[in-house]
Each structure stands twice: as structure tokens, then as C-alpha cells.
Short mmCIF file of C-alpha atoms in Angstrom, two decimals:
data_model
loop_
_atom_site.label_atom_id
_atom_site.label_comp_id
_atom_site.label_asym_id
_atom_site.label_seq_id
_atom_site.Cartn_x
_atom_site.Cartn_y
_atom_site.Cartn_z
CA UNK Y 1 117.33 93.74 106.42
CA UNK Y 2 114.60 94.56 103.91
CA UNK Y 3 111.98 95.15 106.57
CA UNK Y 4 108.41 93.91 106.36
CA UNK Y 5 107.38 93.45 102.75
CA UNK Y 6 103.78 93.77 101.59
CA UNK Y 7 102.26 93.22 98.20
CA UNK Y 8 100.58 94.61 96.29
CA UNK Y 9 101.06 98.24 97.35
CA UNK Y 10 97.82 99.24 95.69
CA UNK Y 11 94.82 97.15 94.75
CA UNK Y 12 91.67 98.29 92.98
CA UNK Y 13 88.93 95.74 92.57
CA UNK Y 14 85.23 95.51 91.97
CA UNK Y 15 82.71 94.57 94.60
CA UNK Y 16 82.29 90.82 94.86
CA UNK Y 17 85.81 89.96 93.77
CA UNK Y 18 88.30 88.06 95.89
CA UNK Y 19 91.28 90.02 97.18
CA UNK Y 20 94.48 88.53 98.59
CA UNK Y 21 97.02 90.64 100.44
CA UNK Y 22 100.48 89.27 101.11
CA UNK Y 23 103.09 89.85 103.79
CA UNK Y 24 106.65 88.73 104.39
CA UNK Y 25 107.76 89.48 107.97
CA UNK Y 26 111.27 90.30 109.06
CA UNK Y 27 113.37 87.17 109.19
CA UNK Y 28 113.55 85.74 112.70
CA UNK Y 29 110.48 87.52 114.00
CA UNK Y 30 107.95 85.19 115.58
CA UNK Y 31 104.82 87.31 115.70
CA UNK Y 32 102.84 88.78 112.83
CA UNK Y 33 99.97 91.25 112.92
CA UNK Y 34 97.39 92.43 110.39
CA UNK Y 35 95.89 95.89 110.86
CA UNK Y 36 93.37 97.96 108.97
CA UNK Y 37 93.46 101.76 108.93
CA UNK Y 38 90.59 104.04 107.91
CA UNK Y 39 89.77 107.66 108.61
CA UNK Y 40 86.61 106.70 110.46
CA UNK Y 41 87.90 103.86 112.64
CA UNK Y 42 91.60 104.57 112.90
CA UNK Y 43 94.01 101.64 113.27
CA UNK Y 44 92.31 98.33 114.03
CA UNK Y 45 94.01 95.03 114.83
CA UNK Y 46 92.42 92.31 112.73
CA UNK Y 47 94.41 89.22 113.72
CA UNK Y 48 97.79 88.22 115.02
CA UNK Y 49 99.90 85.09 114.89
CA UNK Y 50 102.57 83.79 117.20
CA UNK Y 51 104.89 81.10 115.83
CA UNK Y 52 102.54 80.77 112.83
CA UNK Y 53 99.53 80.04 115.05
CA UNK Y 54 96.57 82.45 115.11
CA UNK Y 55 96.26 83.78 118.66
CA UNK Y 56 93.53 86.38 118.47
CA UNK Y 57 91.22 86.90 115.50
CA UNK Y 58 88.53 88.81 117.37
CA UNK Y 59 89.17 91.86 115.21
CA UNK Y 60 88.33 90.12 111.95
CA UNK Y 61 85.17 91.89 110.75
CA UNK Y 62 83.24 88.88 109.52
CA UNK Y 63 83.48 85.57 107.73
CA UNK Y 64 84.44 87.28 104.50
CA UNK Y 65 87.89 87.84 106.00
CA UNK Y 66 90.40 85.06 106.51
CA UNK Y 67 94.13 84.99 107.27
CA UNK Y 68 96.73 82.29 107.05
CA UNK Y 69 100.36 81.90 107.97
CA UNK Y 70 101.61 78.67 106.38
CA UNK Y 71 105.21 79.29 107.44
CA UNK Y 72 107.34 81.76 109.33
CA UNK Y 73 108.09 83.88 106.29
CA UNK Y 74 104.71 84.37 104.69
CA UNK Y 75 101.15 85.37 105.54
CA UNK Y 76 98.04 86.21 103.55
CA UNK Y 77 94.87 88.14 104.30
CA UNK Y 78 91.98 87.25 102.03
CA UNK Y 79 88.67 89.03 101.53
CA UNK Y 80 85.97 87.11 99.68
CA UNK Y 81 83.71 88.62 98.50
CA UNK Y 82 85.02 92.16 98.81
CA UNK Y 83 82.70 95.12 99.51
CA UNK Y 84 83.19 98.89 99.16
CA UNK Y 85 83.33 99.27 102.96
CA UNK Y 86 86.50 97.14 102.94
CA UNK Y 87 88.35 100.01 101.28
CA UNK Y 88 91.22 100.90 103.61
CA UNK Y 89 94.96 100.65 104.06
CA UNK Y 90 95.97 97.23 105.36
CA UNK Y 91 99.21 96.97 107.30
CA UNK Y 92 101.23 93.95 108.25
CA UNK Y 93 103.66 94.16 111.16
CA UNK Y 94 106.06 91.73 112.79
CA UNK Y 95 107.86 91.59 116.10
CA UNK Y 96 110.30 89.46 118.03
CA UNK Y 97 109.32 87.94 121.32
CA UNK Y 98 111.54 86.88 124.19
CA UNK Y 99 112.75 89.38 126.74
CA UNK Y 100 112.86 92.44 124.53
CA UNK Y 101 110.58 95.41 124.20
CA UNK Y 102 108.40 93.70 121.56
CA UNK Y 103 108.30 96.70 119.26
CA UNK Y 104 106.42 96.10 116.06
CA UNK Y 105 107.88 96.80 112.64
CA UNK Y 106 105.32 97.84 110.07
CA UNK Y 107 105.24 97.27 106.36
CA UNK Y 108 104.40 100.08 103.93
CA UNK Y 109 100.78 98.94 103.67
CA UNK Y 110 98.42 97.91 100.89
CA UNK Y 111 95.89 100.53 99.84
CA UNK Y 112 92.73 98.65 98.86
CA UNK Y 113 89.94 100.30 96.91
CA UNK Y 114 86.76 98.35 96.27
CA UNK Y 115 84.42 99.95 93.75
CA UNK U 1 89.75 96.52 129.15
CA UNK U 2 92.32 98.30 127.07
CA UNK U 3 91.65 101.78 125.80
CA UNK U 4 94.18 104.36 124.65
CA UNK U 5 93.10 107.92 123.95
CA UNK U 6 94.81 110.89 122.37
CA UNK U 7 93.78 114.30 121.14
CA UNK U 8 93.32 114.34 117.39
CA UNK U 9 95.29 117.39 116.37
CA UNK U 10 98.16 119.63 117.47
CA UNK U 11 99.62 122.63 115.71
CA UNK U 12 102.95 124.22 116.66
CA UNK U 13 105.41 126.68 115.17
CA UNK U 14 108.77 125.52 113.90
CA UNK U 15 111.37 125.73 116.65
CA UNK U 16 108.84 125.44 119.48
CA UNK U 17 108.40 122.35 121.62
CA UNK U 18 105.53 119.96 120.95
CA UNK U 19 103.84 117.94 123.66
CA UNK U 20 101.59 115.07 122.64
CA UNK U 21 99.52 113.48 125.37
CA UNK U 22 98.01 110.06 125.80
CA UNK U 23 95.89 108.35 128.45
CA UNK U 24 95.43 104.65 128.89
CA UNK U 25 93.21 102.54 131.07
CA UNK U 26 95.03 99.27 131.72
CA UNK U 27 97.17 99.56 134.83
CA UNK U 28 99.01 96.34 133.97
CA UNK U 29 100.76 97.92 130.98
CA UNK U 30 104.35 96.76 130.71
CA UNK U 31 105.67 98.75 127.78
CA UNK U 32 104.37 101.99 126.31
CA UNK U 33 105.37 103.15 122.86
CA UNK U 34 105.33 106.14 120.58
CA UNK U 35 105.07 105.52 116.85
CA UNK U 36 105.25 108.02 113.99
CA UNK U 37 103.38 107.70 110.72
CA UNK U 38 104.34 109.88 107.78
CA UNK U 39 101.93 110.27 104.83
CA UNK U 40 101.66 107.16 102.72
CA UNK U 41 103.85 105.09 105.03
CA UNK U 42 103.54 102.55 107.78
CA UNK U 43 104.08 103.26 111.46
CA UNK U 44 107.64 103.60 112.67
CA UNK U 45 108.70 103.15 116.27
CA UNK U 46 110.10 106.37 117.75
CA UNK U 47 110.73 105.36 121.31
CA UNK U 48 109.34 103.28 124.15
CA UNK U 49 109.38 103.26 127.92
CA UNK U 50 109.15 100.40 130.37
CA UNK U 51 106.48 100.76 133.00
CA UNK U 52 108.94 100.98 135.90
CA UNK U 53 110.44 104.17 134.47
CA UNK U 54 109.19 107.74 134.85
CA UNK U 55 111.13 109.39 132.08
CA UNK U 56 113.21 108.56 129.05
CA UNK U 57 115.15 110.99 126.90
CA UNK U 58 116.45 110.33 123.41
CA UNK U 59 117.94 113.33 121.63
CA UNK U 60 115.02 115.71 120.93
CA UNK U 61 112.46 113.30 122.36
CA UNK U 62 111.41 113.12 126.01
CA UNK U 63 108.86 110.60 127.23
CA UNK U 64 107.16 111.11 130.57
CA UNK U 65 105.10 108.40 132.26
CA UNK U 66 102.73 109.01 135.15
CA UNK U 67 101.52 105.58 136.18
CA UNK U 68 99.24 106.88 138.90
CA UNK U 69 97.25 108.93 136.40
CA UNK U 70 97.86 106.49 133.50
CA UNK U 71 99.22 109.37 131.45
CA UNK U 72 101.98 109.27 128.86
CA UNK U 73 103.44 112.23 127.01
CA UNK U 74 105.92 112.80 124.22
CA UNK U 75 107.81 116.06 124.07
CA UNK U 76 109.61 117.00 120.87
CA UNK U 77 112.13 119.79 121.38
CA UNK U 78 112.91 122.27 118.58
CA UNK U 79 110.12 120.92 116.39
CA UNK U 80 110.94 120.85 112.69
CA UNK U 81 108.71 120.69 109.61
CA UNK U 82 109.92 117.12 109.10
CA UNK U 83 108.24 116.22 112.38
CA UNK U 84 104.82 116.78 110.79
CA UNK U 85 103.13 113.38 110.97
CA UNK U 86 100.61 111.36 112.95
CA UNK U 87 101.88 110.16 116.31
CA UNK U 88 100.44 107.05 117.92
CA UNK U 89 100.66 106.10 121.55
CA UNK U 90 100.46 102.35 122.24
CA UNK U 91 100.52 100.02 125.22
CA UNK U 92 101.45 96.40 125.69
CA UNK U 93 99.67 94.70 128.53
CA UNK U 94 101.38 91.35 128.51
CA UNK U 95 100.26 88.13 126.97
CA UNK U 96 102.10 87.41 123.76
CA UNK U 97 102.87 90.60 121.90
CA UNK U 98 99.57 92.28 121.30
CA UNK U 99 99.73 96.06 121.45
CA UNK U 100 96.79 98.45 121.67
CA UNK U 101 97.19 101.65 119.66
CA UNK U 102 95.64 105.02 120.36
CA UNK U 103 93.68 107.06 117.88
CA UNK U 104 96.70 109.05 116.75
CA UNK U 105 97.53 112.78 117.02
CA UNK U 106 98.19 114.68 113.84
CA UNK U 107 101.04 117.14 114.41
CA UNK U 108 101.20 120.10 112.09
CA UNK U 109 104.37 122.20 112.18
CA UNK U 110 103.97 125.73 110.86
CA UNK U 111 107.13 127.23 109.28
#
């Protein structure tokens, strides 16, 4: 399996621009998570989906952030408009529910720099 | 509420054992995990323990769980330079698959 795929790996944009991060979870996994990692705040859960339905978006910083999961194999995280404080590494992770241990598999991350 | 805490930094000499500690607050935790993050990469699951277990061993890794004190530890035997990374403790408290991660402990292995 290819693992969790994220694109782009690096994104540099100017303040005020729209940014879209993409994620393809592992095939067959039914939960998907978006995290943000910074030196100051560590690893923060932004939102997670179960069977393509958003379950908990309480970690989304503000209305500038939105996430969608139109099908089981694709999700996007959009920031509009972007601000310098959004600079971070954004990770997508997926996991398989049922009776297992629910471990999460992380993608390589997207390093976002907003100037 | 859920809160997972770890010390920020640990330095050990190559060949020694490393012990990374973690405390959590939610007594209803079902699974507890240890993840490893190497520079420039995502988190990778190292091992996990179910809450009805006290210990789990996997090659050089030993996980100890003290439910009474809500304390989890990861021991790495014969620590190598390739073990240098950030180690995250995490807990799952039921309800879908949400997991709460700790702050991470940066392990530095000195040759």
C-alpha cells in the first residue's frame, strides 16, 4: 500500500491567498484526521471524519479554515484567506475502525509557509 | 477532560537504555500508543498497549502501564543513534477513533 498521500509537500503563499491541502487516505480506512504541528503549540487535531462525515471540528481555528471529504478516498483542508500565523506542518492521518487498535497512519505532511 | 503530558527532552548515550515517561488524565482510556517522528516526517506508530495490560514487550521496546497512577512509559534498550527522534504518547478514550497526543519528547542519542 502507498500509505497516506498528501499534496503538496511544500506550499509557500502570500498572506490573503487561498490555500488548499489535499489528502488521500489508505484504501479501506474509514476515519480521516487533519492535524497541525507547530513548535509553539505542538500537534493539534483540527478535524476528523468518520465514514466521510465530520465528527468533531472543534479544533478548527476559525472560519477561515474548512475541510471536506467528498468521498472515502479524498479530503481537502482549505484556508481562505491565509495568514502568516497559519504557517505550520499540516498532517493527514487515517485509521480503520471496527474491533482493532485504531492506530493512525500519518502522511508525510505539508509544510505551509505564509509570507 | 483529556490531557497527556510528557517531558520535552531526554539525552542518553548510545548503548544505554532510554525511558520516556507520559502521564494522562482520562481514566477511561482504552488504548495507549507510542509514536515516533523523525525529522521531516510524519508520525509512525511504534507500539500500543490495551488498557487491561500492564506490560508489553516488542524487541527492544518495553511499554509499562500503571493505570492507578495514569502513567505510561516506553523503555528502549540498547539505544542507537537511529532512535533519535521525537516520541509521542497518545491515548484513545473511546468514541469513534479520536486520539489525544502528548506534547512529545525529543530523544537525543549521543554517540
